[in-house]
PDB file of C-alpha atoms in Angstrom:
ATOM      1  CA  ILE P 137     218.936 143.607 202.808  1.00 62.00           C
ATOM      2  CA  LEU P 138     216.767 143.657 206.167  1.00 70.00           C
ATOM      3  CA  ASN P 139     216.838 140.417 208.089  1.00 88.00           C
ATOM      4  CA  VAL P 140     213.576 140.244 210.271  1.00 93.00           C
ATOM      5  CA  GLU P 141     213.568 137.279 212.388  1.00 95.00           C
ATOM      6  CA  GLN P 142     210.845 136.022 214.793  1.00 96.00           C
ATOM      7  CA  SER P 143     210.630 133.525 217.400  1.00 96.00           C
ATOM      8  CA  PRO P 144     209.308 131.339 218.197  1.00 96.00           C
ATOM      9  CA  GLN P 145     208.037 129.721 215.041  1.00 95.00           C
ATOM     10  CA  SER P 146     205.030 128.315 216.497  1.00 96.00           C
ATOM     11  CA  LEU P 147     203.464 128.336 220.115  1.00 96.00           C
ATOM     12  CA  HIS P 148     200.578 126.417 221.550  1.00 97.00           C
ATOM     13  CA  VAL P 149     199.014 127.882 224.780  1.00 97.00           C
ATOM     14  CA  GLN P 150     195.833 127.146 226.561  1.00 97.00           C
ATOM     15  CA  GLU P 151     192.734 129.550 226.872  1.00 97.00           C
ATOM     16  CA  GLY P 152     193.384 131.935 229.561  1.00 97.00           C
ATOM     17  CA  ASP P 153     197.328 131.817 229.309  1.00 97.00           C
ATOM     18  CA  SER P 154     199.063 134.848 228.616  1.00 96.00           C
ATOM     19  CA  THR P 155     201.767 134.611 226.024  1.00 96.00           C
ATOM     20  CA  ASN P 156     204.408 136.716 224.223  1.00 95.00           C
ATOM     21  CA  PHE P 157     206.790 136.570 220.946  1.00 95.00           C
ATOM     22  CA  THR P 158     209.688 138.429 219.710  1.00 97.00           C
ATOM     23  CA  CYS P 159     210.684 140.163 216.495  1.00 97.00           C
ATOM     24  CA  SER P 160     214.264 141.065 216.022  1.00 97.00           C
ATOM     25  CA  PHE P 161     215.260 143.512 213.440  1.00 94.00           C
ATOM     26  CA  PRO P 162     218.350 145.468 212.241  1.00 90.00           C
ATOM     27  CA  SER P 163     218.619 148.444 214.580  1.00 86.00           C
ATOM     28  CA  SER P 164     220.463 150.796 211.966  1.00 85.00           C
ATOM     29  CA  ASN P 165     218.364 153.008 209.619  1.00 82.00           C
ATOM     30  CA  PHE P 166     215.410 152.235 211.724  1.00 87.00           C
ATOM     31  CA  TYR P 167     212.033 153.807 210.191  1.00 88.00           C
ATOM     32  CA  ALA P 168     209.303 151.711 211.617  1.00 91.00           C
ATOM     33  CA  LEU P 169     208.318 148.134 213.126  1.00 94.00           C
ATOM     34  CA  HIS P 170     204.669 146.831 211.960  1.00 95.00           C
ATOM     35  CA  TRP P 171     202.835 143.932 213.643  1.00 97.00           C
ATOM     36  CA  TYR P 172     200.093 142.246 211.490  1.00 97.00           C
ATOM     37  CA  ARG P 173     197.497 139.424 212.479  1.00 97.00           C
ATOM     38  CA  TRP P 174     196.927 137.032 209.807  1.00 96.00           C
ATOM     39  CA  GLU P 175     193.897 134.461 210.774  1.00 95.00           C
ATOM     40  CA  THR P 176     193.418 131.352 208.290  1.00 90.00           C
ATOM     41  CA  ALA P 177     191.610 132.216 205.206  1.00 88.00           C
ATOM     42  CA  LYS P 178     191.777 135.945 205.842  1.00 92.00           C
ATOM     43  CA  SER P 179     193.917 138.666 204.990  1.00 92.00           C
ATOM     44  CA  PRO P 180     196.782 140.249 207.129  1.00 95.00           C
ATOM     45  CA  GLU P 181     195.340 142.882 209.448  1.00 96.00           C
ATOM     46  CA  ALA P 182     197.486 145.679 211.088  1.00 96.00           C
ATOM     47  CA  LEU P 183     197.818 145.591 214.579  1.00 97.00           C
ATOM     48  CA  PHE P 184     200.416 148.348 215.354  1.00 96.00           C
ATOM     49  CA  VAL P 185     202.966 150.255 213.555  1.00 94.00           C
ATOM     50  CA  MET P 186     205.562 151.420 216.060  1.00 94.00           C
ATOM     51  CA  THR P 187     208.041 154.282 215.280  1.00 91.00           C
ATOM     52  CA  LEU P 188     209.738 155.466 218.349  1.00 91.00           C
ATOM     53  CA  ASN P 189     212.213 153.717 220.705  1.00 91.00           C
ATOM     54  CA  GLY P 190     210.414 152.688 223.865  1.00 92.00           C
ATOM     55  CA  ASP P 191     207.083 153.005 222.011  1.00 92.00           C
ATOM     56  CA  GLU P 192     204.448 150.898 223.980  1.00 96.00           C
ATOM     57  CA  LYS P 193     200.885 150.051 222.113  1.00 96.00           C
ATOM     58  CA  LYS P 194     198.054 148.381 223.264  1.00 97.00           C
ATOM     59  CA  LYS P 195     194.957 147.145 221.482  1.00 95.00           C
ATOM     60  CA  GLY P 196     192.455 145.193 223.928  1.00 96.00           C
ATOM     61  CA  ARG P 197     194.600 142.320 225.369  1.00 97.00           C
ATOM     62  CA  ILE P 198     197.340 142.677 222.779  1.00 97.00           C
ATOM     63  CA  SER P 199     200.242 144.931 223.511  1.00 98.00           C
ATOM     64  CA  ALA P 200     203.579 145.619 222.028  1.00 98.00           C
ATOM     65  CA  THR P 201     206.951 147.167 222.982  1.00 98.00           C
ATOM     66  CA  LEU P 202     209.893 148.503 220.789  1.00 97.00           C
ATOM     67  CA  ASN P 203     213.553 148.533 221.346  1.00 97.00           C
ATOM     68  CA  THR P 204     215.171 150.234 218.488  1.00 95.00           C
ATOM     69  CA  LYS P 205     218.804 150.484 220.020  1.00 94.00           C
ATOM     70  CA  GLU P 206     218.797 146.780 220.533  1.00 94.00           C
ATOM     71  CA  GLY P 207     216.584 145.870 217.597  1.00 94.00           C
ATOM     72  CA  TYR P 208     213.873 143.808 218.810  1.00 96.00           C
ATOM     73  CA  SER P 209     209.893 144.080 219.526  1.00 97.00           C
ATOM     74  CA  TYR P 210     207.777 142.043 221.859  1.00 98.00           C
ATOM     75  CA  LEU P 211     204.188 141.307 221.210  1.00 98.00           C
ATOM     76  CA  TYR P 212     202.235 140.201 224.316  1.00 98.00           C
ATOM     77  CA  ILE P 213     198.665 138.693 224.662  1.00 98.00           C
ATOM     78  CA  LYS P 214     197.149 138.683 227.992  1.00 97.00           C
ATOM     79  CA  GLY P 215     194.693 135.912 228.533  1.00 97.00           C
ATOM     80  CA  SER P 216     194.857 134.094 225.297  1.00 97.00           C
ATOM     81  CA  GLN P 217     191.566 133.143 223.694  1.00 97.00           C
ATOM     82  CA  PRO P 218     190.827 130.674 220.805  1.00 96.00           C
ATOM     83  CA  GLU P 219     190.232 133.744 218.471  1.00 96.00           C
ATOM     84  CA  ASP P 220     193.578 134.913 219.082  1.00 97.00           C
ATOM     85  CA  SER P 221     194.886 131.850 217.202  1.00 97.00           C
ATOM     86  CA  ALA P 222     196.678 133.310 214.011  1.00 97.00           C
ATOM     87  CA  THR P 223     200.006 133.760 212.462  1.00 96.00           C
ATOM     88  CA  TYR P 224     201.445 137.250 213.908  1.00 97.00           C
ATOM     89  CA  LEU P 225     203.979 138.978 211.219  1.00 97.00           C
ATOM     90  CA  CYS P 226     206.228 141.657 211.995  1.00 96.00           C
ATOM     91  CA  GLY P 227     207.768 143.584 209.196  1.00 93.00           C
ATOM     92  CA  GLN P 228     210.097 146.617 208.755  1.00 91.00           C
ATOM     93  CA  PRO P 229     210.410 149.003 205.884  1.00 88.00           C
ATOM     94  CA  GLY P 230     213.787 149.130 204.278  1.00 75.00           C
ATOM     95  CA  GLY P 231     213.809 152.615 203.140  1.00 71.00           C
ATOM     96  CA  THR P 232     211.708 155.509 202.561  1.00 66.00           C
ATOM     97  CA  SER P 233     208.906 153.793 200.598  1.00 71.00           C
ATOM     98  CA  TYR P 234     207.440 152.804 204.211  1.00 70.00           C
ATOM     99  CA  GLY P 235     205.115 150.189 202.788  1.00 77.00           C
ATOM    100  CA  LYS P 236     207.811 148.131 201.258  1.00 85.00           C
ATOM    101  CA  LEU P 237     208.054 145.692 204.101  1.00 90.00           C
ATOM    102  CA  THR P 238     210.512 143.012 204.812  1.00 91.00           C
ATOM    103  CA  PHE P 239     208.283 140.552 206.658  1.00 94.00           C
ATOM    104  CA  GLY P 240     209.639 137.848 209.427  1.00 94.00           C
ATOM    105  CA  GLN P 241     208.700 134.293 208.904  1.00 94.00           C
ATOM    106  CA  GLY P 242     206.043 134.698 211.389  1.00 95.00           C
ATOM    107  CA  THR P 243     204.715 133.184 214.987  1.00 97.00           C
ATOM    108  CA  ILE P 244     201.809 130.745 214.537  1.00 96.00           C
ATOM    109  CA  LEU P 245     199.843 131.038 217.714  1.00 97.00           C
ATOM    110  CA  THR P 246     197.261 128.155 218.428  1.00 97.00           C
ATOM    111  CA  VAL P 247     194.927 128.598 221.589  1.00 97.00           C
ATOM    112  CA  HIS P 248     193.351 125.596 222.787  1.00 97.00           C
ATOM    113  CA  PRO P 249     190.048 125.748 224.503  1.00 95.00           C
TER     114      PRO P 249
ATOM    115  CA  ASP M 264     186.667 143.982 205.546  1.00 84.00           C
ATOM    116  CA  SER M 265     189.843 145.955 204.663  1.00 86.00           C
ATOM    117  CA  GLY M 266     188.276 147.854 201.692  1.00 92.00           C
ATOM    118  CA  VAL M 267     190.779 146.275 199.317  1.00 97.00           C
ATOM    119  CA  THR M 268     189.337 144.071 196.658  1.00 96.00           C
ATOM    120  CA  GLN M 269     191.077 141.554 194.817  1.00 97.00           C
ATOM    121  CA  THR M 270     189.940 139.126 191.780  1.00 96.00           C
ATOM    122  CA  PRO M 271     189.922 136.326 191.175  1.00 97.00           C
ATOM    123  CA  LYS M 272     190.244 134.575 194.456  1.00 96.00           C
ATOM    124  CA  HIS M 273     191.594 131.351 193.018  1.00 97.00           C
ATOM    125  CA  LEU M 274     193.244 130.861 189.604  1.00 97.00           C
ATOM    126  CA  ILE M 275     194.217 127.352 188.180  1.00 97.00           C
ATOM    127  CA  THR M 276     196.329 127.211 184.990  1.00 97.00           C
ATOM    128  CA  ALA M 277     198.992 125.537 183.269  1.00 97.00           C
ATOM    129  CA  THR M 278     202.740 126.127 182.890  1.00 97.00           C
ATOM    130  CA  GLY M 279     203.624 128.498 180.151  1.00 97.00           C
ATOM    131  CA  GLN M 280     200.415 130.421 180.315  1.00 97.00           C
ATOM    132  CA  ARG M 281     200.090 134.017 181.352  1.00 98.00           C
ATOM    133  CA  VAL M 282     197.407 135.359 183.931  1.00 98.00           C
ATOM    134  CA  THR M 283     196.237 138.638 185.435  1.00 98.00           C
ATOM    135  CA  LEU M 284     195.602 139.372 188.886  1.00 98.00           C
ATOM    136  CA  ARG M 285     193.500 142.681 189.667  1.00 98.00           C
ATOM    137  CA  CYS M 286     193.355 144.817 192.805  1.00 98.00           C
ATOM    138  CA  SER M 287     191.145 147.583 193.609  1.00 98.00           C
ATOM    139  CA  PRO M 288     192.720 149.824 196.454  1.00 97.00           C
ATOM    140  CA  ARG M 289     190.885 151.364 199.599  1.00 96.00           C
ATOM    141  CA  SER M 290     188.997 154.287 198.621  1.00 95.00           C
ATOM    142  CA  GLY M 291     191.369 157.139 199.057  1.00 93.00           C
ATOM    143  CA  ASP M 292     194.717 155.205 198.868  1.00 95.00           C
ATOM    144  CA  LEU M 293     197.133 156.106 196.352  1.00 94.00           C
ATOM    145  CA  SER M 294     199.715 153.348 197.077  1.00 94.00           C
ATOM    146  CA  VAL M 295     199.408 149.728 195.684  1.00 96.00           C
ATOM    147  CA  TYR M 296     201.612 146.979 196.891  1.00 95.00           C
ATOM    148  CA  TRP M 297     201.809 143.428 195.540  1.00 97.00           C
ATOM    149  CA  TYR M 298     203.146 140.696 197.810  1.00 96.00           C
ATOM    150  CA  GLN M 299     203.713 136.947 197.243  1.00 96.00           C
ATOM    151  CA  GLN M 300     203.225 134.417 200.008  1.00 94.00           C
ATOM    152  CA  SER M 301     204.734 130.869 198.923  1.00 88.00           C
ATOM    153  CA  LEU M 302     204.987 127.652 201.031  1.00 80.00           C
ATOM    154  CA  ASP M 303     208.708 127.943 201.579  1.00 76.00           C
ATOM    155  CA  GLN M 304     209.111 131.542 202.008  1.00 81.00           C
ATOM    156  CA  GLY M 305     207.498 134.522 203.944  1.00 84.00           C
ATOM    157  CA  LEU M 306     205.470 137.247 202.616  1.00 92.00           C
ATOM    158  CA  GLN M 307     207.600 138.915 200.074  1.00 93.00           C
ATOM    159  CA  PHE M 308     207.369 142.318 198.466  1.00 93.00           C
ATOM    160  CA  LEU M 309     207.141 142.500 194.807  1.00 95.00           C
ATOM    161  CA  ILE M 310     206.308 145.974 193.585  1.00 95.00           C
ATOM    162  CA  GLN M 311     204.813 149.222 194.587  1.00 93.00           C
ATOM    163  CA  TYR M 312     202.776 151.688 192.638  1.00 94.00           C
ATOM    164  CA  TYR M 313     201.961 155.252 193.794  1.00 93.00           C
ATOM    165  CA  ASN M 314     199.347 157.307 191.827  1.00 93.00           C
ATOM    166  CA  GLY M 315     200.064 155.339 188.605  1.00 94.00           C
ATOM    167  CA  GLU M 316     204.117 155.433 189.013  1.00 94.00           C
ATOM    168  CA  GLU M 317     206.238 152.664 189.811  1.00 93.00           C
ATOM    169  CA  ARG M 318     207.775 153.780 193.359  1.00 91.00           C
ATOM    170  CA  ALA M 319     209.616 150.671 194.556  1.00 90.00           C
ATOM    171  CA  LYS M 320     210.616 147.435 193.406  1.00 91.00           C
ATOM    172  CA  GLY M 321     211.365 144.013 195.346  1.00 90.00           C
ATOM    173  CA  ASN M 322     212.607 140.809 194.116  1.00 85.00           C
ATOM    174  CA  ILE M 323     209.985 140.536 191.174  1.00 94.00           C
ATOM    175  CA  LEU M 324     210.945 138.354 188.470  1.00 95.00           C
ATOM    176  CA  GLU M 325     211.128 139.662 184.895  1.00 96.00           C
ATOM    177  CA  ARG M 326     208.496 137.218 183.754  1.00 97.00           C
ATOM    178  CA  PHE M 327     206.067 139.365 186.096  1.00 97.00           C
ATOM    179  CA  SER M 328     204.820 142.944 185.404  1.00 97.00           C
ATOM    180  CA  ALA M 329     202.374 145.166 187.159  1.00 97.00           C
ATOM    181  CA  GLN M 330     200.717 148.708 186.315  1.00 97.00           C
ATOM    182  CA  GLN M 331     198.352 151.099 188.073  1.00 97.00           C
ATOM    183  CA  PHE M 332     195.760 152.765 186.031  1.00 97.00           C
ATOM    184  CA  PRO M 333     194.361 156.141 186.073  1.00 96.00           C
ATOM    185  CA  ASP M 334     191.355 154.887 188.458  1.00 96.00           C
ATOM    186  CA  LEU M 335     194.123 153.510 190.704  1.00 96.00           C
ATOM    187  CA  HIS M 336     193.213 149.939 190.365  1.00 97.00           C
ATOM    188  CA  SER M 337     196.245 147.789 189.655  1.00 98.00           C
ATOM    189  CA  GLU M 338     197.204 144.472 187.672  1.00 98.00           C
ATOM    190  CA  LEU M 339     199.703 142.180 188.209  1.00 98.00           C
ATOM    191  CA  ASN M 340     200.730 140.122 185.072  1.00 98.00           C
ATOM    192  CA  LEU M 341     202.324 136.816 185.434  1.00 98.00           C
ATOM    193  CA  SER M 342     203.830 135.299 182.302  1.00 97.00           C
ATOM    194  CA  SER M 343     205.459 131.932 181.072  1.00 97.00           C
ATOM    195  CA  LEU M 344     204.217 130.627 184.331  1.00 97.00           C
ATOM    196  CA  GLU M 345     206.166 127.958 186.118  1.00 97.00           C
ATOM    197  CA  LEU M 346     205.322 125.362 188.734  1.00 96.00           C
ATOM    198  CA  GLY M 347     207.395 127.487 191.231  1.00 94.00           C
ATOM    199  CA  ASP M 348     204.836 130.503 190.673  1.00 96.00           C
ATOM    200  CA  SER M 349     202.234 128.854 192.702  1.00 96.00           C
ATOM    201  CA  ALA M 350     201.774 131.128 195.744  1.00 96.00           C
ATOM    202  CA  LEU M 351     199.232 133.261 197.385  1.00 96.00           C
ATOM    203  CA  TYR M 352     199.312 136.898 195.865  1.00 97.00           C
ATOM    204  CA  PHE M 353     198.313 139.834 198.067  1.00 97.00           C
ATOM    205  CA  CYS M 354     197.697 143.215 197.015  1.00 97.00           C
ATOM    206  CA  ALA M 355     197.758 145.862 199.714  1.00 96.00           C
ATOM    207  CA  SER M 356     197.121 149.483 199.916  1.00 96.00           C
ATOM    208  CA  SER M 357     198.175 152.576 201.697  1.00 94.00           C
ATOM    209  CA  VAL M 358     197.380 156.336 201.757  1.00 90.00           C
ATOM    210  CA  ASP M 359     200.524 157.201 199.834  1.00 80.00           C
ATOM    211  CA  GLY M 360     203.546 155.260 201.508  1.00 77.00           C
ATOM    212  CA  THR M 361     205.459 158.357 202.646  1.00 76.00           C
ATOM    213  CA  ALA M 362     204.393 158.429 206.384  1.00 76.00           C
ATOM    214  CA  THR M 363     206.514 156.324 208.689  1.00 74.00           C
ATOM    215  CA  ASN M 364     203.516 155.095 210.785  1.00 79.00           C
ATOM    216  CA  GLU M 365     201.365 154.179 207.724  1.00 86.00           C
ATOM    217  CA  LYS M 366     199.476 150.792 207.875  1.00 92.00           C
ATOM    218  CA  LEU M 367     198.972 148.552 204.962  1.00 94.00           C
ATOM    219  CA  PHE M 368     195.676 147.115 204.394  1.00 96.00           C
ATOM    220  CA  PHE M 369     195.832 143.825 202.581  1.00 97.00           C
ATOM    221  CA  GLY M 370     193.061 142.277 200.249  1.00 96.00           C
ATOM    222  CA  SER M 371     191.896 138.713 200.650  1.00 95.00           C
ATOM    223  CA  GLY M 372     194.527 137.432 198.193  1.00 96.00           C
ATOM    224  CA  THR M 373     194.383 135.550 194.914  1.00 97.00           C
ATOM    225  CA  GLN M 374     195.689 131.820 195.236  1.00 96.00           C
ATOM    226  CA  LEU M 375     197.344 130.871 192.005  1.00 97.00           C
ATOM    227  CA  SER M 376     198.024 127.260 191.216  1.00 97.00           C
ATOM    228  CA  VAL M 377     200.171 126.271 188.267  1.00 97.00           C
ATOM    229  CA  LEU M 378     199.879 122.770 187.127  1.00 95.00           C
TER     230      LEU M 378
END
């Protein structure tokens, strides 16, 4: 059974601050690591799927890094904006059904104007 | 808009009843996944179908069942409903679920309330 953990559980920042949060996962039998953004009243939306140790992905002001050997991924948001307020989920597939994801509990980010 | 359509958006029913949730995947996607989001748990995988066949199963209760039809839409059937089944049920789809870098596309969810 995979155990995916995210920290912190919640985060409050001011507009313009940069922030980051962590996803920890078992490093054995690694296939991929997913990041999703879930805004209130909407559906989770894929940000990144990372597969290689040392991977770095970027989408606008959001970027992510991956360390499969030590079992963690960081998500960074540069210059947070109120529209970045959302729950950020990471998830890991446990086997060869790569859409069968075990998700962490999420980090709830609130960006105050 | 993810391209995944779920109906209904909201469902209110009583304990002991049976309901059916429906999902139409993105055009071209062969895999459909069902996830449950309840208050005390994170997003939990229930079941996956690929091109009409069950591909993977999570901690899905025996009272729950699903199927995927030839037109690739999927239905999740929940029976003998209990208060604890109240949750947000998401459907997601992907191309086929065999590529490690495959993203999931989520529908807007069905909020089920069992009274």
